[in-house]
PDB file of C-alpha atoms in Angstrom:
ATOM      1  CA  UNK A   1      12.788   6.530 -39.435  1.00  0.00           C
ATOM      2  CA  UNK A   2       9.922   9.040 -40.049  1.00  0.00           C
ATOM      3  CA  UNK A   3      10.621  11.897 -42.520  1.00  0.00           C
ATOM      4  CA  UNK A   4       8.672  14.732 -42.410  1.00  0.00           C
ATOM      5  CA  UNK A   5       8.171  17.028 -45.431  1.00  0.00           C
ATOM      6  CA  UNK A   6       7.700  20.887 -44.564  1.00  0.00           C
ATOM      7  CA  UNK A   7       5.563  23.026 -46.879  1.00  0.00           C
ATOM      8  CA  UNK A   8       6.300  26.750 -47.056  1.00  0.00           C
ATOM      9  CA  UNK A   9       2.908  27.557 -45.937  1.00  0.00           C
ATOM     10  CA  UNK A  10       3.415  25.102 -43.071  1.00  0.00           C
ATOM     11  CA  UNK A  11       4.809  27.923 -41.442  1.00  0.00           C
ATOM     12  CA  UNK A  12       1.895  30.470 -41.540  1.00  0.00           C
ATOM     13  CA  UNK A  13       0.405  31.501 -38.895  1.00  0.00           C
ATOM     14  CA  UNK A  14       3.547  30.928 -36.458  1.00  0.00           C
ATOM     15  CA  UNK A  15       5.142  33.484 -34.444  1.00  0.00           C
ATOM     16  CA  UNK A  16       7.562  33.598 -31.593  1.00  0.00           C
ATOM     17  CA  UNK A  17       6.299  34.872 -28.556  1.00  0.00           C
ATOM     18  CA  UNK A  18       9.050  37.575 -28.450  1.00  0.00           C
ATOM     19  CA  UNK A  19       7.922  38.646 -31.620  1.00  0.00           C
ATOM     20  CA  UNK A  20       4.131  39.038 -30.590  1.00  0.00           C
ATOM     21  CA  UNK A  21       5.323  40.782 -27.422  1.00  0.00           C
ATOM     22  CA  UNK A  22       7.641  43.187 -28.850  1.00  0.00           C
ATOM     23  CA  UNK A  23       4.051  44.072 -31.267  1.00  0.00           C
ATOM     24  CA  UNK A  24       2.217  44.599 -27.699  1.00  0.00           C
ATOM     25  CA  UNK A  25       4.973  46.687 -26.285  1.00  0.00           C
ATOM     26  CA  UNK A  26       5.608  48.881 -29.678  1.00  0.00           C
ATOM     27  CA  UNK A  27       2.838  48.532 -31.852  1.00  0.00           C
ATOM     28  CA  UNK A  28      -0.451  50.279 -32.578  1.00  0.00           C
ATOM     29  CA  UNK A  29      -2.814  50.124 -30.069  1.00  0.00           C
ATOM     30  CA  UNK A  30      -5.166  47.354 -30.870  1.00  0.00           C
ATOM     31  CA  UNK A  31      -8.736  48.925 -33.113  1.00  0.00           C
ATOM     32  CA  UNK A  32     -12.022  47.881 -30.856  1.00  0.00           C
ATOM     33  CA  UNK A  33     -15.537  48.858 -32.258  1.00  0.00           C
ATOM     34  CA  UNK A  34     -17.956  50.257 -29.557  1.00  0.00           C
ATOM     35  CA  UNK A  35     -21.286  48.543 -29.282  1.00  0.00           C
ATOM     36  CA  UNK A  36     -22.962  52.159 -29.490  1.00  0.00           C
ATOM     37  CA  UNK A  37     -24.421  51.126 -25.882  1.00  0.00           C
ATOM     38  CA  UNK A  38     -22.210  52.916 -23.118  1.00  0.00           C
ATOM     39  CA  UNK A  39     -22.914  50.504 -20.426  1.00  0.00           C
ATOM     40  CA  UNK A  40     -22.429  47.617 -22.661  1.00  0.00           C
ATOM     41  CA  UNK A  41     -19.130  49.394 -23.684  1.00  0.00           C
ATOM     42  CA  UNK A  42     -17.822  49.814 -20.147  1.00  0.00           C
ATOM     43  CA  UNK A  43     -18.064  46.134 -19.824  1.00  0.00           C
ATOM     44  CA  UNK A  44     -17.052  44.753 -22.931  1.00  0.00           C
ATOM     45  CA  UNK A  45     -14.092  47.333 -24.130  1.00  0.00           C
ATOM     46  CA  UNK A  46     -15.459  47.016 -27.099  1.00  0.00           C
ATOM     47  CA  UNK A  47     -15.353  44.037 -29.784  1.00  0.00           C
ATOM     48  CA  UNK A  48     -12.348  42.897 -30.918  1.00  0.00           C
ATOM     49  CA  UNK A  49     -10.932  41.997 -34.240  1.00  0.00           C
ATOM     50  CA  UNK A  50     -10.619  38.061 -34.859  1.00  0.00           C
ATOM     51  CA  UNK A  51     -13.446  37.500 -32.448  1.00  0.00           C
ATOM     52  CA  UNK A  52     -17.382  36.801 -32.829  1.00  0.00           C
ATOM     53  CA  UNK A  53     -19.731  37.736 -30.798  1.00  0.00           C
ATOM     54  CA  UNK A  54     -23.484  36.049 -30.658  1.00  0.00           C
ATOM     55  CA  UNK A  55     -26.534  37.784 -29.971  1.00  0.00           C
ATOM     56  CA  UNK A  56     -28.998  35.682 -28.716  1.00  0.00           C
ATOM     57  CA  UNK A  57     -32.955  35.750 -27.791  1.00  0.00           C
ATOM     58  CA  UNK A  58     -36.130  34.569 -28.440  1.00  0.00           C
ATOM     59  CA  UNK A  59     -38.435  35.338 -31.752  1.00  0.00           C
ATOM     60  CA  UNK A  60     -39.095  39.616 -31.518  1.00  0.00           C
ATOM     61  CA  UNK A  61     -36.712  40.598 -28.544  1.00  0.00           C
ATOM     62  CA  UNK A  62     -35.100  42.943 -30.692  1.00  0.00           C
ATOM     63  CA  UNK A  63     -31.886  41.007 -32.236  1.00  0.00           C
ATOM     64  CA  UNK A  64     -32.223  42.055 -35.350  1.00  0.00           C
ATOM     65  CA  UNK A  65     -32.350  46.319 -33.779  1.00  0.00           C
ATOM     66  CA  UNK A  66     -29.786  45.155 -31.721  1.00  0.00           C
ATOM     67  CA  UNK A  67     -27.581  44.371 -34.673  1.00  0.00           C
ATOM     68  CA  UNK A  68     -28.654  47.326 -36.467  1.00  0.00           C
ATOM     69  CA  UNK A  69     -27.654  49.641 -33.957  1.00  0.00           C
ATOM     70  CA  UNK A  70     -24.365  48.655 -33.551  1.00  0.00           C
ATOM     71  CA  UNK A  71     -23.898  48.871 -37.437  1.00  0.00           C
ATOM     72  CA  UNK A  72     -24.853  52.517 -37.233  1.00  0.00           C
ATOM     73  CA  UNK A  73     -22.616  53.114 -34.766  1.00  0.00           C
ATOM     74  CA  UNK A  74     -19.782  51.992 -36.938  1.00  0.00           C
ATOM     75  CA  UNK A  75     -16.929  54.192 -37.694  1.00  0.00           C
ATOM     76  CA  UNK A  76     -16.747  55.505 -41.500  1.00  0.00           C
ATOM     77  CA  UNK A  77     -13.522  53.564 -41.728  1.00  0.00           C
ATOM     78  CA  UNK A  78     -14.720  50.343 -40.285  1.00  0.00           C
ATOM     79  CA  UNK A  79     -16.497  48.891 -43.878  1.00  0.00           C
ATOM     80  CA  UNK A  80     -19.091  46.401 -42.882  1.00  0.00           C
ATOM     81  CA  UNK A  81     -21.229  44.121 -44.497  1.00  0.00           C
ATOM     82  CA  UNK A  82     -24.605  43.226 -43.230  1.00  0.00           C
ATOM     83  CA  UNK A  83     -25.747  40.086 -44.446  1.00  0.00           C
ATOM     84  CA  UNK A  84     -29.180  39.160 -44.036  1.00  0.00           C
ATOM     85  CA  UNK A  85     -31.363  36.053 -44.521  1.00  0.00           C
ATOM     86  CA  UNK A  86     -34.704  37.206 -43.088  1.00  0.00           C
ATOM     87  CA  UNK A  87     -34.804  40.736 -43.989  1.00  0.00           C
ATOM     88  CA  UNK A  88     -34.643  42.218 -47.532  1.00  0.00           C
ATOM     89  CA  UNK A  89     -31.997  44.745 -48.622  1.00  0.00           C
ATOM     90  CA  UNK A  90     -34.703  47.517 -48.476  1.00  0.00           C
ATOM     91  CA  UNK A  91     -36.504  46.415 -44.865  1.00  0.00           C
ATOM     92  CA  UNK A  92     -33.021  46.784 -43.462  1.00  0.00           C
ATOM     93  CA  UNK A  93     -32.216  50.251 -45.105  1.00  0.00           C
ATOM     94  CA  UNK A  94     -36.235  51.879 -44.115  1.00  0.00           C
ATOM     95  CA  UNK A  95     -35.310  50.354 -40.098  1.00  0.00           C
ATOM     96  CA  UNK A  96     -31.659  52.350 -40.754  1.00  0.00           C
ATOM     97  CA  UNK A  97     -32.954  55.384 -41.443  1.00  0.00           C
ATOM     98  CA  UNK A  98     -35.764  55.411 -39.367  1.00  0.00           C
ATOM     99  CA  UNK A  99     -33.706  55.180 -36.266  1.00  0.00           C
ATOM    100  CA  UNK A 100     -31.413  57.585 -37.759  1.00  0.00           C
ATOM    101  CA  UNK A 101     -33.639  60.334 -38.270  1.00  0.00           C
ATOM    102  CA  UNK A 102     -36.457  59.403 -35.251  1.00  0.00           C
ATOM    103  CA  UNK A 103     -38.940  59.502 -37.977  1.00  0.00           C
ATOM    104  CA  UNK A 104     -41.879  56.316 -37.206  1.00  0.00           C
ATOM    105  CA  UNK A 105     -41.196  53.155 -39.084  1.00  0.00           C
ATOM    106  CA  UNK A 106     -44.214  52.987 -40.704  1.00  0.00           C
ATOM    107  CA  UNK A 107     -44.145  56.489 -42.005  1.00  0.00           C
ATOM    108  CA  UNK A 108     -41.086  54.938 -43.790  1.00  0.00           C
ATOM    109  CA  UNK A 109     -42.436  52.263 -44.834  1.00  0.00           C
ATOM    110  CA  UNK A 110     -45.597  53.691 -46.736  1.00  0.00           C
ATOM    111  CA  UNK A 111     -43.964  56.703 -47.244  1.00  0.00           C
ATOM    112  CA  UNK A 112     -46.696  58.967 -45.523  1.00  0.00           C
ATOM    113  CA  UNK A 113     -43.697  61.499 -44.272  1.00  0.00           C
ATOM    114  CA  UNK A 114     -43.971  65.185 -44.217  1.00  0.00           C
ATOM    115  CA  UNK A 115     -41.985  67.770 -46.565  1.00  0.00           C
ATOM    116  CA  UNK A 116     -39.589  68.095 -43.365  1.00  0.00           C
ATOM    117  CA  UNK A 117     -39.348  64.292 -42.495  1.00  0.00           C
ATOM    118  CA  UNK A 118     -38.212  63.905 -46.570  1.00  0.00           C
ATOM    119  CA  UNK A 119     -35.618  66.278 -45.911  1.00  0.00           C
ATOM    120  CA  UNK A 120     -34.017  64.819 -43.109  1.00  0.00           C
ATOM    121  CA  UNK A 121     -34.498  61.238 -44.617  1.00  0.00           C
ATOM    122  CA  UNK A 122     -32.306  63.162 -48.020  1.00  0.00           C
ATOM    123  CA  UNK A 123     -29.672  64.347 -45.093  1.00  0.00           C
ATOM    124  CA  UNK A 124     -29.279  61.162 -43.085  1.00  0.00           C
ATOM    125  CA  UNK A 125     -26.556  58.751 -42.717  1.00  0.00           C
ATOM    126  CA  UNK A 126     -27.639  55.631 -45.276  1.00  0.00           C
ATOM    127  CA  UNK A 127     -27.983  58.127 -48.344  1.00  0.00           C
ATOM    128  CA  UNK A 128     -23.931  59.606 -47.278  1.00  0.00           C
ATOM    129  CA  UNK A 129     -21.229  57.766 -47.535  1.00  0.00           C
ATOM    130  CA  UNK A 130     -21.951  54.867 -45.855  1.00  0.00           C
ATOM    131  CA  UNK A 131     -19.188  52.147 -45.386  1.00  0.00           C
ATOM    132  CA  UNK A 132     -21.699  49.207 -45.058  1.00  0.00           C
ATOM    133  CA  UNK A 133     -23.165  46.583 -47.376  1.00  0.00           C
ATOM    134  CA  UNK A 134     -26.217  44.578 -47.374  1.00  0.00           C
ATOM    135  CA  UNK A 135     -26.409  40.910 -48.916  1.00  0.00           C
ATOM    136  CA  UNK A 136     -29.994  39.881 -48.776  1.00  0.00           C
ATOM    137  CA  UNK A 137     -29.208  36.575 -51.221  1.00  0.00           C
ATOM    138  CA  UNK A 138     -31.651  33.481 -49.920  1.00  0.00           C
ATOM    139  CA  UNK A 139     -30.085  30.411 -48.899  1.00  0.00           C
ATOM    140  CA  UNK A 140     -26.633  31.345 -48.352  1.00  0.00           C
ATOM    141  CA  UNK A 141     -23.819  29.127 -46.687  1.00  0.00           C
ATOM    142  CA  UNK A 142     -21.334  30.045 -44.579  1.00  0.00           C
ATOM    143  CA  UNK A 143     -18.747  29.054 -47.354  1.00  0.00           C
ATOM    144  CA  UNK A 144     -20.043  31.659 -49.550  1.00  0.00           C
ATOM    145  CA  UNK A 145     -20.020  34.142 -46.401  1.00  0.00           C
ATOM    146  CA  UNK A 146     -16.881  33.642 -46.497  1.00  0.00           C
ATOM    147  CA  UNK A 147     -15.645  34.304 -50.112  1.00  0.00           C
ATOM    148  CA  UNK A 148     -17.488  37.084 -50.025  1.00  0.00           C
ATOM    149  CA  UNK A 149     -16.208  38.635 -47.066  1.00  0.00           C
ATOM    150  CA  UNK A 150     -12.387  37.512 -48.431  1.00  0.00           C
ATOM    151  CA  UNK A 151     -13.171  39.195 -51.945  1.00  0.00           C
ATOM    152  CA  UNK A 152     -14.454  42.348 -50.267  1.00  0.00           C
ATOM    153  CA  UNK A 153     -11.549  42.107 -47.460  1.00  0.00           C
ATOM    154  CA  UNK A 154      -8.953  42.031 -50.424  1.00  0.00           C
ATOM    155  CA  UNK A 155     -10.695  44.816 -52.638  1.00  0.00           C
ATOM    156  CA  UNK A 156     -11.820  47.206 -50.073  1.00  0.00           C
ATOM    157  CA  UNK A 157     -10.950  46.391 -46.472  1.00  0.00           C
ATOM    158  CA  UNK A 158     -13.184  44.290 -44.062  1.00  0.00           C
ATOM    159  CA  UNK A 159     -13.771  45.082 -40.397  1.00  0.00           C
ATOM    160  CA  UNK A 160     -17.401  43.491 -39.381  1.00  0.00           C
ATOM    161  CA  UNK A 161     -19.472  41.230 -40.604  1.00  0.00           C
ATOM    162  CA  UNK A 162     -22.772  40.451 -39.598  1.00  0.00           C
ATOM    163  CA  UNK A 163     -25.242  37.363 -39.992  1.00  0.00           C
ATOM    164  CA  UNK A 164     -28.507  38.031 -39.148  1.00  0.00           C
ATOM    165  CA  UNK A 165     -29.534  34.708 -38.827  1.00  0.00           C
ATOM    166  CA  UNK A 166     -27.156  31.680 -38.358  1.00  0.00           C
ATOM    167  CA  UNK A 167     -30.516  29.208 -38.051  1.00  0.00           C
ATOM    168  CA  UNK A 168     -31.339  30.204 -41.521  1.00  0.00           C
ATOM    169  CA  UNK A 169     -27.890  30.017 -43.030  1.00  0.00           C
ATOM    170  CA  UNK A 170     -27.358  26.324 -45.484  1.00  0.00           C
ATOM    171  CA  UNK A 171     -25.176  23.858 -44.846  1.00  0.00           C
ATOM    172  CA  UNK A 172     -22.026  22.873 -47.392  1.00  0.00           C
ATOM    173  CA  UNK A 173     -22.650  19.089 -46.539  1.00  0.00           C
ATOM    174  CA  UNK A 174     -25.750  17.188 -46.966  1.00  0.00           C
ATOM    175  CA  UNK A 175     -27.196  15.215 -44.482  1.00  0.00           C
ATOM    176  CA  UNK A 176     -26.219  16.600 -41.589  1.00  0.00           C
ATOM    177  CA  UNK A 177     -28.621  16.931 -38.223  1.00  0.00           C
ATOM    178  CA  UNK A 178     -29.720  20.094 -36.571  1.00  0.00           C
ATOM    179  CA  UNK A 179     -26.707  19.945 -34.360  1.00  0.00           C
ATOM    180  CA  UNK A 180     -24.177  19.228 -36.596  1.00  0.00           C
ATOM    181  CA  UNK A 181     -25.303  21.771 -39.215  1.00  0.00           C
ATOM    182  CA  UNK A 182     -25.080  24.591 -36.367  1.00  0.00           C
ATOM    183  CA  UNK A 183     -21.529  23.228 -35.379  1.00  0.00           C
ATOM    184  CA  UNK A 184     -20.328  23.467 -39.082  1.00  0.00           C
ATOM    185  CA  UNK A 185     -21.545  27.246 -39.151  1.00  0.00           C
ATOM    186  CA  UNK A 186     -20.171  28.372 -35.327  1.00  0.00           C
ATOM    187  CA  UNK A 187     -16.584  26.551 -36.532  1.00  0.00           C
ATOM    188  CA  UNK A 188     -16.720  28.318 -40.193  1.00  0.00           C
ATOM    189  CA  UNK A 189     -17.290  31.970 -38.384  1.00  0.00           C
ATOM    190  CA  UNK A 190     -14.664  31.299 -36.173  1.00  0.00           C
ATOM    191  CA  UNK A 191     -12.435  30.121 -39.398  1.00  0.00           C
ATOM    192  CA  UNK A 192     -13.727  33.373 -40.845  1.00  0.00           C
ATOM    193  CA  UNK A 193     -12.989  35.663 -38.498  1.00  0.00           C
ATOM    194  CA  UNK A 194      -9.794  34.742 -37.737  1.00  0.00           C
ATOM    195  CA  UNK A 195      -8.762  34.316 -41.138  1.00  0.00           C
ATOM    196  CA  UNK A 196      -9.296  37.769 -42.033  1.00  0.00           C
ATOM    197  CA  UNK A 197      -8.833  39.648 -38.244  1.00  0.00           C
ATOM    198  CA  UNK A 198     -12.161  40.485 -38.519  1.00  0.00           C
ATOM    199  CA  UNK A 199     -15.152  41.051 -36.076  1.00  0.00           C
ATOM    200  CA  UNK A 200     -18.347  38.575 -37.021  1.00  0.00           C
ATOM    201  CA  UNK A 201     -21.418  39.480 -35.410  1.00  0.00           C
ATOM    202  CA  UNK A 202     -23.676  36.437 -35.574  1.00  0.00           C
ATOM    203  CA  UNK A 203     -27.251  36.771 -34.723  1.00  0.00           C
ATOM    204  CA  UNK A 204     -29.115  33.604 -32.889  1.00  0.00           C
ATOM    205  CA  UNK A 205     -32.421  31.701 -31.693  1.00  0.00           C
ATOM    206  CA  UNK A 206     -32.273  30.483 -28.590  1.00  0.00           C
ATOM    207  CA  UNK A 207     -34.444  27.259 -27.468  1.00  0.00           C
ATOM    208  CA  UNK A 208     -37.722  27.061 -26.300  1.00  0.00           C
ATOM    209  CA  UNK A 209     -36.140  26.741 -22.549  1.00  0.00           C
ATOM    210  CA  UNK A 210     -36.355  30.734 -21.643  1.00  0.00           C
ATOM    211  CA  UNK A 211     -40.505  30.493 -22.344  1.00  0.00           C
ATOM    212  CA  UNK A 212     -40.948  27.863 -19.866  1.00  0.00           C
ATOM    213  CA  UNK A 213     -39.606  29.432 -16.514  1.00  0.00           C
ATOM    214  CA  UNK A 214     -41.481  31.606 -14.984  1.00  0.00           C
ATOM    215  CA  UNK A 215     -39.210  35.257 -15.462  1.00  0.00           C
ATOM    216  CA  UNK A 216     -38.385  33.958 -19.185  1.00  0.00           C
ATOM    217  CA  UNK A 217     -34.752  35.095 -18.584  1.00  0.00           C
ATOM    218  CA  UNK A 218     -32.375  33.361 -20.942  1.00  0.00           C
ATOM    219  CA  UNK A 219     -29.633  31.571 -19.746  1.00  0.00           C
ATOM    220  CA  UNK A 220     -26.268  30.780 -21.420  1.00  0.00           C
ATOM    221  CA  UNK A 221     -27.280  26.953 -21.858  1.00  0.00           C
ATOM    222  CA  UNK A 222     -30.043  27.626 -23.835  1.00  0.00           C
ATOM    223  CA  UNK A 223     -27.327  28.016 -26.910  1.00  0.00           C
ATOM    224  CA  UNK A 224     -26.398  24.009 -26.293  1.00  0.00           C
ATOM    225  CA  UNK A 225     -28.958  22.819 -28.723  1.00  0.00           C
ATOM    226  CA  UNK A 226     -27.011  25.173 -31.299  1.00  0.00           C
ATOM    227  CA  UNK A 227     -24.163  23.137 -32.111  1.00  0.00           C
ATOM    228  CA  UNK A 228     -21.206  24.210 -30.634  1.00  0.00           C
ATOM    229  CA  UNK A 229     -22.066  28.446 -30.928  1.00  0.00           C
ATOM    230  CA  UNK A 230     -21.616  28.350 -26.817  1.00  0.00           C
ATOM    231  CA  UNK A 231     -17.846  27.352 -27.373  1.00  0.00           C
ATOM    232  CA  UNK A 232     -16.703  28.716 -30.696  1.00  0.00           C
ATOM    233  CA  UNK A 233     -18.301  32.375 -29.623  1.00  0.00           C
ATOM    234  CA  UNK A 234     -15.635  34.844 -27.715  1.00  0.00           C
ATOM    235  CA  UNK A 235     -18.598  36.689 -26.463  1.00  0.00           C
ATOM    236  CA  UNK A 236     -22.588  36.346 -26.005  1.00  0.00           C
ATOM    237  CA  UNK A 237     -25.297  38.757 -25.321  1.00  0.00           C
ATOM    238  CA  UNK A 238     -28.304  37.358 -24.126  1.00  0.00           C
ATOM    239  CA  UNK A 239     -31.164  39.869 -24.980  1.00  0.00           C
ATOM    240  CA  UNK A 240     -34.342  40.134 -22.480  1.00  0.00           C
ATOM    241  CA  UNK A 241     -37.325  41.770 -22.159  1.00  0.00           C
ATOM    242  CA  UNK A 242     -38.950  40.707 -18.878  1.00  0.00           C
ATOM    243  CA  UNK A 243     -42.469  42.225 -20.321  1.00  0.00           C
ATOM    244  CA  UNK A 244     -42.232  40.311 -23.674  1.00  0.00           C
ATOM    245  CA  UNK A 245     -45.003  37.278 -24.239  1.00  0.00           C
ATOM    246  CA  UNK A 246     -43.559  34.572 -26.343  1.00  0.00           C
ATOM    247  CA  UNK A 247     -46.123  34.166 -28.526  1.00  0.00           C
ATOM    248  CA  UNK A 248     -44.599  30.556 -29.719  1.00  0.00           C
ATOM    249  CA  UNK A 249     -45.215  29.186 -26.023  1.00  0.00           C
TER     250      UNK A 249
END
């Protein structure tokens, strides 16, 4: 006769479906975070908590701006951290508020702004008070992405995460292939963002595949060689930019 033993935690994460639909009928009306891009909104509804969404493209089809505007669209409310493995803290920060203000990147970065250009730089939205957090630590896992995000949800509230990018993230287990390592990360940001109801905004390569047909327009299969990121993502956006040269071709 089998005997089994039942844990109190056992039951987490187990609801009737009476329950659940009473929360539907009564509750608050589920929180969504716009993308910032109105036709992207229309489509989407916006990105909901306990989901993660992949952007995906080729090296320098704008991912990482991508990213960056949909962080500075973020609510005040909706805390966010931004980590990034390619970028440094202050790269991120001088591409922030040079889209905030309209002021040229480069006048940013070498600081060759005028008097009025300083001034609205002083008034713009990264030196308020932004809700948003950049971790710019090398080498990272997605096990420490998610302490971190799990201290920070406790202390302070979480809404969206973002990892800009999953190729250069570490792996927890040693001597794993390509493929596996990319399945352990897509499966841990699902973990993650379900965990804590979260959104997790994971930035990707894509193949070689798009550079080899003649438009260079990315297809949904491209992901496959990424583990299992095709399956374990809610939603993808496939960015293209039909006058863009790969350069790695």
């Amino acid at each position: 006769e089998s005997i089994i033993c039942i844990q109190e935690n056992d039951h987490a994460g187990i609801s009737s479906i009476p329950e659940v639909a009473l929360e539907v009928i009564q509750g608050e009306p589920e929180t969504k975070i716009m993308t910032g891009f109105k036709a992207l909104d229309r489509t989407m509804k916006g990105l909901r908590k306990g989901r993660v969404l992949t952007i995906a493209g080729r090296p320098g089809t704008g991912k990482t701006a991508f990213a960056l505007r949909v962080l500075d669209q973020l609510p005040n409310e909706e805390r966010a951290i931004y980590f990034s493995l390619e970028m440094g803290k202050r790269e991120i920060t001088e591409r922030l508020m040079a889209a905030q203000t309209l002021i040229k990147l480069d006048k940013v970065i070498n600081k060759t702004f005028t008097e009025a250009d300083k001034s609205k730089l002083i008034e713009s939205k990264s030196m308020s008070n932004y809700n948003v957090l950049i971790d710019d630590s090398p080498g990272i896992s997605i096990d420490r992405i998610k302490a971190k995000s799990r201290i920070e949800k406790i202390k302070h509230g979480l809404s969206v995460i973002f990892i800009d990018h999953i190729g250069l993230l570490n792996s927890t287990t040693r001597g794993l292939k390509a493929y596996e390592r990319m399945t352990e990360i897509s499966k841990g940001m699902k973990e993650l963002a379900k965990e804590l109801d979260i959104t997790v905004i994971a930035l990707s390569q894509l193949n070689r595949s798009p550079a080899e047909r003649k438009n260079g327009e990315p297809l949904l299969s491209d992901l496959r060689d990424s583990g299992s990121i095709e399956q374990d993502s809610d939603q993808v956006i496939l960015l293209y930019n039909p006058e863009y040269q790969d350069s790695t071709n």
